[in-house]
Coordinates of C-alpha atoms in Angstrom, one line a residue:
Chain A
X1125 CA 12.3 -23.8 12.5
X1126 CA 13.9 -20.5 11.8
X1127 CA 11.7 -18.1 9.4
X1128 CA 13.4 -14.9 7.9
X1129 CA 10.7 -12.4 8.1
X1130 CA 10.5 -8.8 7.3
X1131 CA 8.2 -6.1 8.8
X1132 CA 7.9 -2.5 7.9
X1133 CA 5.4 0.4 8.8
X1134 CA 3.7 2.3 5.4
X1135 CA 1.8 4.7 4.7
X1136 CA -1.1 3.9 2.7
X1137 CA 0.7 4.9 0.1
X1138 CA 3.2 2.7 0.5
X1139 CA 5.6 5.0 2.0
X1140 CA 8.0 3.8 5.2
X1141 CA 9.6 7.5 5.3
X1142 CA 9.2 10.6 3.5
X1143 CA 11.8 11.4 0.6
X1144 CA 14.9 10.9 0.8
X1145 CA 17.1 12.9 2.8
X1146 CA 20.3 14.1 0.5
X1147 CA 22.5 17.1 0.8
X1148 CA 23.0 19.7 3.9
X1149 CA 20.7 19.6 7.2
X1150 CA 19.9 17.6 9.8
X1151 CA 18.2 14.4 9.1
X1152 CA 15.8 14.8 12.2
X1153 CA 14.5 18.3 11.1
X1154 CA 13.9 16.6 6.9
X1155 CA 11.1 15.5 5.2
X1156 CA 12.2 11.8 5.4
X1157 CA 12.7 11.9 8.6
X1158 CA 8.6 13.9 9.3
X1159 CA 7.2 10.8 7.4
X1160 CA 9.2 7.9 9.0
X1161 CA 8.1 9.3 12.8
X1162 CA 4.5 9.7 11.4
X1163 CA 4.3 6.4 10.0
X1164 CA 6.3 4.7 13.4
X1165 CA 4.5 6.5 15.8
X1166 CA 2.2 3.4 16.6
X1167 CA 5.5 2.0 17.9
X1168 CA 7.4 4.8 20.0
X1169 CA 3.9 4.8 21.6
X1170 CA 3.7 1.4 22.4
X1171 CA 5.0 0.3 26.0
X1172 CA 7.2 -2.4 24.9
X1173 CA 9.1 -0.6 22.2
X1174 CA 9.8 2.3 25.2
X1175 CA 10.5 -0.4 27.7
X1176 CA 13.5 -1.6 25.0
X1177 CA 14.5 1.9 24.6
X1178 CA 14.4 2.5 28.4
X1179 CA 11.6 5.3 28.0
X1180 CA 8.9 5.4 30.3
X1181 CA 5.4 5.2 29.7
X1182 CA 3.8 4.4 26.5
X1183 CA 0.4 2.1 25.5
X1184 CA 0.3 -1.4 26.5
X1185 CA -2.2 -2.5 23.8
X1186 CA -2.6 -4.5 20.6
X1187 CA -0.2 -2.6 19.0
X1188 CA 2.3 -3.3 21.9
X1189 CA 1.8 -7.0 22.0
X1190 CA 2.9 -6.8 18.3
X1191 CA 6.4 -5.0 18.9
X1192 CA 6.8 -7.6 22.2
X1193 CA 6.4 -10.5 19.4
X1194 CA 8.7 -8.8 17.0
X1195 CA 11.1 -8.6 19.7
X1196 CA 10.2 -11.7 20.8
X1197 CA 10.5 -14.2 18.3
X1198 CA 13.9 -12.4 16.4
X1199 CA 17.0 -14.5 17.0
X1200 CA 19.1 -12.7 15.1
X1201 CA 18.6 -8.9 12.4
X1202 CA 20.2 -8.4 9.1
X1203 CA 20.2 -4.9 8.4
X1204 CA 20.8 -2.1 5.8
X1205 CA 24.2 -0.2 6.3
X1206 CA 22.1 3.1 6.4
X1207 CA 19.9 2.6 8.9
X1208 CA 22.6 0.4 11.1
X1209 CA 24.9 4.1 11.2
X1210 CA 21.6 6.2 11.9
X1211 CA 20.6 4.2 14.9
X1212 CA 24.3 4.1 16.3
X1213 CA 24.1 7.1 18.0
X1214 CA 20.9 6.6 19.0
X1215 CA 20.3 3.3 20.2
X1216 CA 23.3 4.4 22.9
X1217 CA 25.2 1.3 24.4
X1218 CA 22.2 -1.0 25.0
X1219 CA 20.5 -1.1 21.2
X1220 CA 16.9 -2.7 21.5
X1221 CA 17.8 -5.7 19.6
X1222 CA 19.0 -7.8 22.5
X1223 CA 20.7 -10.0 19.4
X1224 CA 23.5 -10.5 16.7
X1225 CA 22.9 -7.5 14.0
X1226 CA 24.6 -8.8 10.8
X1227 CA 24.6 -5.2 8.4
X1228 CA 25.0 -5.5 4.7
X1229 CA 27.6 -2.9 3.8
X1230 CA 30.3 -2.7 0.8
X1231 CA 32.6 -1.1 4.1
X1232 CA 34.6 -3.8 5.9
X1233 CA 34.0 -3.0 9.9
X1234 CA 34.9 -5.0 13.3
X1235 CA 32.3 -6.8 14.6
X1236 CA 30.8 -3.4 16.8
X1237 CA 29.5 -5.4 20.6
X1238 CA 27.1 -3.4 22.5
X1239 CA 25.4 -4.3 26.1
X1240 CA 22.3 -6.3 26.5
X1241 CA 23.4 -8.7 24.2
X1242 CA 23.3 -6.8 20.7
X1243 CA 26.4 -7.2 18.1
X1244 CA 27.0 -5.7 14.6
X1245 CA 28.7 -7.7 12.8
X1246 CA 29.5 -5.8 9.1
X1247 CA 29.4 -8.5 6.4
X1248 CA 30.7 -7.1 2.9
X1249 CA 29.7 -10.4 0.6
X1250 CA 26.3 -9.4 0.2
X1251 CA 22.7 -10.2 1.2
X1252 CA 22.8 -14.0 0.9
X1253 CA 25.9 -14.1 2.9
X1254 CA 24.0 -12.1 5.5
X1255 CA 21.2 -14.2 5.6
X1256 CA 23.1 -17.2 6.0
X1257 CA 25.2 -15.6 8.8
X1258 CA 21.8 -14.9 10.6
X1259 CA 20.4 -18.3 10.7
X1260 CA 23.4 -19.6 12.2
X1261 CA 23.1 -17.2 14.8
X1262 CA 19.0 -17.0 15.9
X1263 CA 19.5 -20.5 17.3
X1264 CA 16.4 -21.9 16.0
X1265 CA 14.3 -18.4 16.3
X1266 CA 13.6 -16.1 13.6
X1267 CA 16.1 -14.1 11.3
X1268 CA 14.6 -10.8 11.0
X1269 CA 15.1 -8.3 8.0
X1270 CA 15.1 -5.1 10.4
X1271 CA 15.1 -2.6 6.5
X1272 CA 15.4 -0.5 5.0
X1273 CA 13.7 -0.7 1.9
X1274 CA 15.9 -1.6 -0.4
X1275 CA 17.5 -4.6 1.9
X1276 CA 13.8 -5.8 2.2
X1277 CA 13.6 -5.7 -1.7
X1278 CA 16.9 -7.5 -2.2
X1279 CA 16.0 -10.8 0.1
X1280 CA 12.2 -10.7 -1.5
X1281 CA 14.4 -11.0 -4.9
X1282 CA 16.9 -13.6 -3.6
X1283 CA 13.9 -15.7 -3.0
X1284 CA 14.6 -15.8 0.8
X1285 CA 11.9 -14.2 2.4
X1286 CA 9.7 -16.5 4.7
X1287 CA 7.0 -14.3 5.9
X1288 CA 6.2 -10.7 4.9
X1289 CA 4.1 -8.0 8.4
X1290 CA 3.0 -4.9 7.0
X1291 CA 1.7 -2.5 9.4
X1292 CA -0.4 0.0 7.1
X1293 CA -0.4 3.7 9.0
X1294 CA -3.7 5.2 8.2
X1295 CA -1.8 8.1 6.8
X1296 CA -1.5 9.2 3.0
X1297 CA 2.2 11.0 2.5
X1298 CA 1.7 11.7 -0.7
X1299 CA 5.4 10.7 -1.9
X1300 CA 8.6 9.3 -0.4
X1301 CA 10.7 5.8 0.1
X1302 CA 8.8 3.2 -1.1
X1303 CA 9.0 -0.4 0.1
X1304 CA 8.5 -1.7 -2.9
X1305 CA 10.1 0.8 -5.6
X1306 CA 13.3 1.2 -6.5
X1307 CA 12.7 4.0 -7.8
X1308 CA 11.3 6.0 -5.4
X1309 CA 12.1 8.8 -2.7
X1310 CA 13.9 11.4 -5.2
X1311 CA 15.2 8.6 -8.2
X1312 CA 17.9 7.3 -6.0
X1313 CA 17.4 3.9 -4.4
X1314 CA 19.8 2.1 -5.5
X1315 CA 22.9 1.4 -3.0
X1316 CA 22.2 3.5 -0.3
X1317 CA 21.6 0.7 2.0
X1318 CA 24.6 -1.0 0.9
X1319 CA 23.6 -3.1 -2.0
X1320 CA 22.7 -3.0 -5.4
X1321 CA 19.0 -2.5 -6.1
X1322 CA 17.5 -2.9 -9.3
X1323 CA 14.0 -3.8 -7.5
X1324 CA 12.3 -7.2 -7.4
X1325 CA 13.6 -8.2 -11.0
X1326 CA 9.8 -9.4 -12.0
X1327 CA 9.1 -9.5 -15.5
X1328 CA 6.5 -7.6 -17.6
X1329 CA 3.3 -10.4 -16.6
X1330 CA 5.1 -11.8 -12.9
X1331 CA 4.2 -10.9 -9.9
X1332 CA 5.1 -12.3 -6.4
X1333 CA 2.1 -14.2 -4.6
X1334 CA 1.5 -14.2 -0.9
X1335 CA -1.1 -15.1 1.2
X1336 CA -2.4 -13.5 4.2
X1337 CA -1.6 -15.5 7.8
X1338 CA -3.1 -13.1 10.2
X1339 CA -4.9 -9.6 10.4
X1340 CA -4.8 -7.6 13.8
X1341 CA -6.7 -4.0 13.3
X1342 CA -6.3 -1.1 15.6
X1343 CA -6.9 2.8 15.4
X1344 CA -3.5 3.0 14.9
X1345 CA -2.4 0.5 12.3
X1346 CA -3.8 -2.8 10.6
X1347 CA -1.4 -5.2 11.0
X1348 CA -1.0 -7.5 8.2
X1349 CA 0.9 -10.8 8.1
X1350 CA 1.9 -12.5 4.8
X1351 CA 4.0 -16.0 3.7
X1352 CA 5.3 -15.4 1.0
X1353 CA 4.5 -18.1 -1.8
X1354 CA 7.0 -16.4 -4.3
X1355 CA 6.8 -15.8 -8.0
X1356 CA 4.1 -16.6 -10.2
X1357 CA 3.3 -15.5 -13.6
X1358 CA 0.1 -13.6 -14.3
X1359 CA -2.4 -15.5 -16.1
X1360 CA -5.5 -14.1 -17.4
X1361 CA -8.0 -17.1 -16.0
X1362 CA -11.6 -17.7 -17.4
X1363 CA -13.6 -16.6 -14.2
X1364 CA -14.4 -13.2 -15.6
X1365 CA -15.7 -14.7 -18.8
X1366 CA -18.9 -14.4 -20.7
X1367 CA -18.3 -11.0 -22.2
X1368 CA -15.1 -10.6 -21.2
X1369 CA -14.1 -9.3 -17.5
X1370 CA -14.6 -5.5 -17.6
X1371 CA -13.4 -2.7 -16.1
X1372 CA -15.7 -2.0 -13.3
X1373 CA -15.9 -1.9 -9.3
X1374 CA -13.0 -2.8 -7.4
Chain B
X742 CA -27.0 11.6 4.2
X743 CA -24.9 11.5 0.9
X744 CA -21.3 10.3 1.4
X745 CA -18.5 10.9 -1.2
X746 CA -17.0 7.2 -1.5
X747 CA -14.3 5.8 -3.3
X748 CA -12.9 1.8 -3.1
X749 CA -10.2 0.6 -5.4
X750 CA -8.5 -3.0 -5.2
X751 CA -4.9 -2.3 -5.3
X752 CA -1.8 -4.6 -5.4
X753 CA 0.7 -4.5 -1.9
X754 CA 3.0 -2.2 -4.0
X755 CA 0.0 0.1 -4.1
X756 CA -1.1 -0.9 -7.7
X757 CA -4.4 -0.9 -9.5
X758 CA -3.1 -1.8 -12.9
X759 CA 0.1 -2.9 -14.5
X760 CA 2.3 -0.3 -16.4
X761 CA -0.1 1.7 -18.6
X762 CA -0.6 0.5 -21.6
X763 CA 0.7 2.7 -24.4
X764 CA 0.8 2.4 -28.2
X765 CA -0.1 -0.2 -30.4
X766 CA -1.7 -4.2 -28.9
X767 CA -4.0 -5.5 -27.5
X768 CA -5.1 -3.5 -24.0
X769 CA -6.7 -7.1 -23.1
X770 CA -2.5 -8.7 -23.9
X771 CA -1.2 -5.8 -22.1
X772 CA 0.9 -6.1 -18.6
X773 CA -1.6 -3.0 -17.7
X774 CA -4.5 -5.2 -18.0
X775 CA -2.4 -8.5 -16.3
X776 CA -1.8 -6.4 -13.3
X777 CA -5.8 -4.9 -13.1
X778 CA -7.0 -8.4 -13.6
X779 CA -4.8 -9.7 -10.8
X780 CA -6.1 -7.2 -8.4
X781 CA -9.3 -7.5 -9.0
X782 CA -9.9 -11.3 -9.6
X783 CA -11.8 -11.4 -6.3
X784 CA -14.4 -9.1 -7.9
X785 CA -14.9 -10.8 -11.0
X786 CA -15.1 -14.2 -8.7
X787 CA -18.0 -12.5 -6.4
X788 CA -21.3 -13.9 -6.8
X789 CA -23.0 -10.5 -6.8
X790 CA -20.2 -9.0 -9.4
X791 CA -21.2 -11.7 -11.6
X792 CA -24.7 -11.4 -10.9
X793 CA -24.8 -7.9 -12.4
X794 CA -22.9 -8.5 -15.1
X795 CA -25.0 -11.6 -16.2
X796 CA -22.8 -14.6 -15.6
X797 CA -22.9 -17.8 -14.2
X798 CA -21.2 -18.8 -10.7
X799 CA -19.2 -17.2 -8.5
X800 CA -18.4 -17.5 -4.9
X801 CA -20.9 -16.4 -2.1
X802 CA -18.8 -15.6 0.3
X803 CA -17.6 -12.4 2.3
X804 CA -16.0 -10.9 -0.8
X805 CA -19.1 -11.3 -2.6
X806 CA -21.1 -9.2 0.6
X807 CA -18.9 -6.4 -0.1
X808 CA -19.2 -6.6 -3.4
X809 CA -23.1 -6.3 -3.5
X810 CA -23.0 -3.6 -0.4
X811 CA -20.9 -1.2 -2.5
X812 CA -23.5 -1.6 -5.3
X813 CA -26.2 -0.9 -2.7
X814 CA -25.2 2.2 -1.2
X815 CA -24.1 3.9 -4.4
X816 CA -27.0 6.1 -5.6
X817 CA -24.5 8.2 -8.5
X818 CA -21.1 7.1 -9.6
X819 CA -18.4 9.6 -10.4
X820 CA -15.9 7.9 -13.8
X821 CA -12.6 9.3 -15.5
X822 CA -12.8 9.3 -19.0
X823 CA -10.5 6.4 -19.5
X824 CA -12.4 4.0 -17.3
X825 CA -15.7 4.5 -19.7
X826 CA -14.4 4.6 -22.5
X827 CA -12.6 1.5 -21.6
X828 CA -15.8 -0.2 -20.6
X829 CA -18.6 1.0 -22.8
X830 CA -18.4 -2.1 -24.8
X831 CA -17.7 -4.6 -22.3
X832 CA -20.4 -3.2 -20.1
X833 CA -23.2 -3.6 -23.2
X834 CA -26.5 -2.7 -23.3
X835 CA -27.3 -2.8 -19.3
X836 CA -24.2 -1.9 -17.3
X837 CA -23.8 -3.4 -13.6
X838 CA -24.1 0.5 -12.2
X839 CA -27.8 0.9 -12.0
X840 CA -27.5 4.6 -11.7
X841 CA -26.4 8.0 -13.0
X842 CA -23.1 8.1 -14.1
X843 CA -21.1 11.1 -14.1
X844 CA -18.4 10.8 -16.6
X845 CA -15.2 13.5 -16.1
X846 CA -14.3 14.5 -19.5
X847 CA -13.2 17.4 -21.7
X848 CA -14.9 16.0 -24.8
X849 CA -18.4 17.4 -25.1
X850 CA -21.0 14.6 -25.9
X851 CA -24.6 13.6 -25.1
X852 CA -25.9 11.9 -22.3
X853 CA -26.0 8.2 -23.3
X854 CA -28.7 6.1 -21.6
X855 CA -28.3 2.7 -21.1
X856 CA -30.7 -0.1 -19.7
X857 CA -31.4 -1.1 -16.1
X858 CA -31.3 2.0 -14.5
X859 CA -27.4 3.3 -15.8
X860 CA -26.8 6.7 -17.8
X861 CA -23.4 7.7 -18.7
X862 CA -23.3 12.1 -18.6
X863 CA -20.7 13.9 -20.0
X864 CA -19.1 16.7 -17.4
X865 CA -16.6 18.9 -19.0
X866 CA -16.4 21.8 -16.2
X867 CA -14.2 19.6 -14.0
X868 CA -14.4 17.2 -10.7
X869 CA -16.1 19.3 -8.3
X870 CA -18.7 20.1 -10.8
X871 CA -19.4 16.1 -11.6
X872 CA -19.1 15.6 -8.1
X873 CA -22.0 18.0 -7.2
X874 CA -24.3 16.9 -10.6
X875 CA -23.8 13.3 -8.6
X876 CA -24.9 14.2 -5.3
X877 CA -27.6 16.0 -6.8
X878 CA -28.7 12.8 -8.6
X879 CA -28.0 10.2 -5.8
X880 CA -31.5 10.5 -3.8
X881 CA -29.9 10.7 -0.7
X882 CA -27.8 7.4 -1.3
X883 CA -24.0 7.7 -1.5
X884 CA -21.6 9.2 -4.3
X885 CA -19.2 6.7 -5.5
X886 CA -15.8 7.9 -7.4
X887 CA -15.5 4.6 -9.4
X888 CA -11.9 5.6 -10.7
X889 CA -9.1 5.4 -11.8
X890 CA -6.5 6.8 -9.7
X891 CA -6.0 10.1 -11.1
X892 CA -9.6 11.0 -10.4
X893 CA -9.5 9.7 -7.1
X894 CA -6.7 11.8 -6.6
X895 CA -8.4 14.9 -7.7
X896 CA -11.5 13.8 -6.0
X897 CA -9.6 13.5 -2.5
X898 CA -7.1 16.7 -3.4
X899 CA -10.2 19.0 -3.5
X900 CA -11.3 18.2 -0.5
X901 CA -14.6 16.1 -1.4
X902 CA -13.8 12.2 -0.2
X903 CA -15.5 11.4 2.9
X904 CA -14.8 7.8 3.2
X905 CA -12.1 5.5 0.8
X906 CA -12.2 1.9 1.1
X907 CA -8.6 -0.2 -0.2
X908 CA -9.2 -4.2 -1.3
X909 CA -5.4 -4.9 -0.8
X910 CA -4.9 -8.2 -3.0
X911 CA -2.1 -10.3 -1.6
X912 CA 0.4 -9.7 -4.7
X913 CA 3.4 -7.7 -5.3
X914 CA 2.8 -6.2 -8.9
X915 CA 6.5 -4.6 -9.1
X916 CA 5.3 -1.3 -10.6
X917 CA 2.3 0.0 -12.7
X918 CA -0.3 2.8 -12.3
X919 CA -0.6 3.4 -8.4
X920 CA -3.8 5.2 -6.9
X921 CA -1.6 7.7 -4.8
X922 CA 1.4 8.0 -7.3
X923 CA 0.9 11.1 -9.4
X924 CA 3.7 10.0 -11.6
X925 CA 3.7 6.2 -11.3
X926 CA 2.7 3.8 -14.5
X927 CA 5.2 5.1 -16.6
X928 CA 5.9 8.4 -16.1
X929 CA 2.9 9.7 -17.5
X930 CA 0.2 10.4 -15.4
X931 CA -1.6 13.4 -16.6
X932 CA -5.0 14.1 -17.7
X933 CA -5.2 10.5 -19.0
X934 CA -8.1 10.3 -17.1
X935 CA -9.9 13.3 -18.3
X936 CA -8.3 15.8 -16.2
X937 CA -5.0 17.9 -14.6
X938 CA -3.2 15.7 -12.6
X939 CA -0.4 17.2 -10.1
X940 CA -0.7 14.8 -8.0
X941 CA -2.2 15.4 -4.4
X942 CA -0.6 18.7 -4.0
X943 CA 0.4 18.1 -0.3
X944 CA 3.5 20.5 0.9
X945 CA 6.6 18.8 2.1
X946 CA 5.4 18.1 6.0
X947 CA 2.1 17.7 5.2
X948 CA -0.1 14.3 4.8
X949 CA -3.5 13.1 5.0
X950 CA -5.0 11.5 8.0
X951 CA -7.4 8.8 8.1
X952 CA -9.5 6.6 10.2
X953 CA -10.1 3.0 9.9
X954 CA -13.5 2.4 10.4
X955 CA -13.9 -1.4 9.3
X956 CA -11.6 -4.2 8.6
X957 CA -13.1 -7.4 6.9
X958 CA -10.1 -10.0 6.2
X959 CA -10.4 -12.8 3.3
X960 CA -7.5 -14.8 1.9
X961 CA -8.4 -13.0 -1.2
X962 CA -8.0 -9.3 0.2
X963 CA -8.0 -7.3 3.1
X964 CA -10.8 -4.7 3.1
X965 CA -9.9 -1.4 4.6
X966 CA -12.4 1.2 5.2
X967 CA -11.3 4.6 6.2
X968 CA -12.7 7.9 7.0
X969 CA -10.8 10.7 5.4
X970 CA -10.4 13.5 8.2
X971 CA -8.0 15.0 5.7
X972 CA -4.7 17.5 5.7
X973 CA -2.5 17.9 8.5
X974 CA 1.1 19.0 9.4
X975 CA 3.6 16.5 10.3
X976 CA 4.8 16.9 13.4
X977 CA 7.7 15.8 15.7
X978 CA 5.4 14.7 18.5
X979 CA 7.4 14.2 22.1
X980 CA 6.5 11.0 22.6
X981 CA 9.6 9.8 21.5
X982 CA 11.7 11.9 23.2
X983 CA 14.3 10.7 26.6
X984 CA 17.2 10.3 23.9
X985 CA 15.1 11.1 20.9
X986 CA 13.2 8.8 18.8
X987 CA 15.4 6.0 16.7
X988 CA 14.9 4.3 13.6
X989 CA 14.6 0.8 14.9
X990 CA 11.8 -1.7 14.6
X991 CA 8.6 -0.4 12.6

């Protein structure tokens, strides 16, 4: 049965890139750009991700055999408009998706078909739409929320998000784009990757349960996999009681 | 030989506590406290948390192990000012420490001595000051920096953190005071916890590198121990080179 799942490398600090890259320069030489190769760099080293890319060498370890499932098990990607028209360039005429790329952006587009079996197809009626678009087209495999941020945020809002991998990068940026703040990476956030994004739209004592499926650690990165049970409202239970819970440890 | 330690359970969005809880209530009604009991119900459901404080039940269980191995290897503890003054009630007359305790302040006051072992001593010449009357007073054992954030962030801005440990609770909190976030928890941040807080004052390339040293999965958190190796330069590594590095997957 098709999943939509999300992964995305952080920081500990919860940062997929450094901030955000605005004005004059070139994005490779920017901050943004220094914290989102730091915080990737378990996958440009790892053999399967090169193999995609057509690079040679790289590590065939744990870290690899995650990226081969990723790869693996995606039948379709919905993606952010900004990151879809930074990889253009770069992912050349065979992307590594090796699938139907359905991009969320407010810019109507032909449908963009590359070698090896990748398409982008530029859907303008939102994130649901998207979605929807995606399942039909993973023939029974997984829909995969390739990012950014803010596209992650938008389907976790929606309610549509099946299964959550972080893979924490033992590194601590110290500020940037956060996965799961809309307000983060210089106060932008909102629109950039071609929709609205007012974050996860939880009230003041909500939060969004998950529940962890699988744990793979390596040097590099612990790889964390989530379902995602959805919201729940935070309720002060009685466990801590007998004086009250109190501030300490943890 | 002494080790400068810190562990704090934090939220998938990075969050110890809810927003911080400003003017008038309740702190126990306040989304600040929701948030902080959410991340650290798996404390307050430990056998050997509950133990210490005096209460009945509680699981026995791999939580519970970590909970009881912190308490063992700390020989000082290392407080913001907010932390113990939030706790001095709740913790009554024998707090769960069992050891000195090093409170960052910049209100003058006598040591208070409490039963079982715990004393609470005022240091008003700053971290790296409270961090050496700790060592000092640890016999050998290890200095723990018991929080919040912002003294954790001073703590591992000076230099001093040898080893962090992150209980990341499977929850997305949506916002509130985060550990690394200088300006998170409603924009204000500073001092709150007794002393200047600019954040980790890391230039724009630069980050902190750690090590994972331990991993213990539970449904209720994943523990993550790291060694803190400490500042370094991002840099544009060549791995990723033969058309350059893209933004895909990760």
């Amino acid at each position: 049965m098709t999943k939509v799942t999300a992964q995305l490398s952080v920081s500990l600090d919860g940062c997929y890139a450094g901030p955000r890259h605005t004005g004059d320069g070139d994005w490779m030489d920017s901050a943004e750009s220094a914290g989102f190769f730091r915080v990737t760099r378990w996958v440009t080293n790892a053999m399967a991700w090169r193999e995609r890319q057509g690079f040679a060498g790289g590590e065939q370890d744990a870290n690899s055999d995650i990226v081969a499932e990723s790869f693996g098990t995606a039948g379709a990607y919905v993606m952010g408009r900004r990151m879809a028209d930074g990889g253009e360039i770069p992912w050349g005429d065979e992307p590594p998706f090796r699938a139907p790329v359905f991009v969320v952006t407010h810019r109507p587009r032909e449908t963009l078909v590359r070698g090896g079996g990748t398409s982008f197809t530029y859907v303008t009626d939102g994130v649901v739409s998207a979605v929807a678009q995606a399942r039909a087209a993973a023939g029974g495999r997984d829909v995969a929320v390739a990012g950014g941020g803010s596209l992650v945020r938008q389907v976790l809002r929606a309610g549509l998000l099946d299964e959550l991998e972080l893979h924490i990068v033992p590194v601590v940026l110290g500020g940037g784009l956060r996965l799961f703040d809309a307000g983060s990476g210089g106060g932008l956030g909102g629109g950039a990757d071609g929709g609205p994004d007012a974050g996860l739209g939880l009230g003041q004592k909500e939060a969004i349960e998950l529940t962890p499926t699988r744990v793979v650690a390596t040097p590099e990165a612990t790889h964390i996999r989530y379902a995602v049970r959805g919201r729940a409202p935070l309720v002060l239970d009685d466990r801590g009681s007998g004086g009250g819970p109190t501030r300490t440890a943890g």
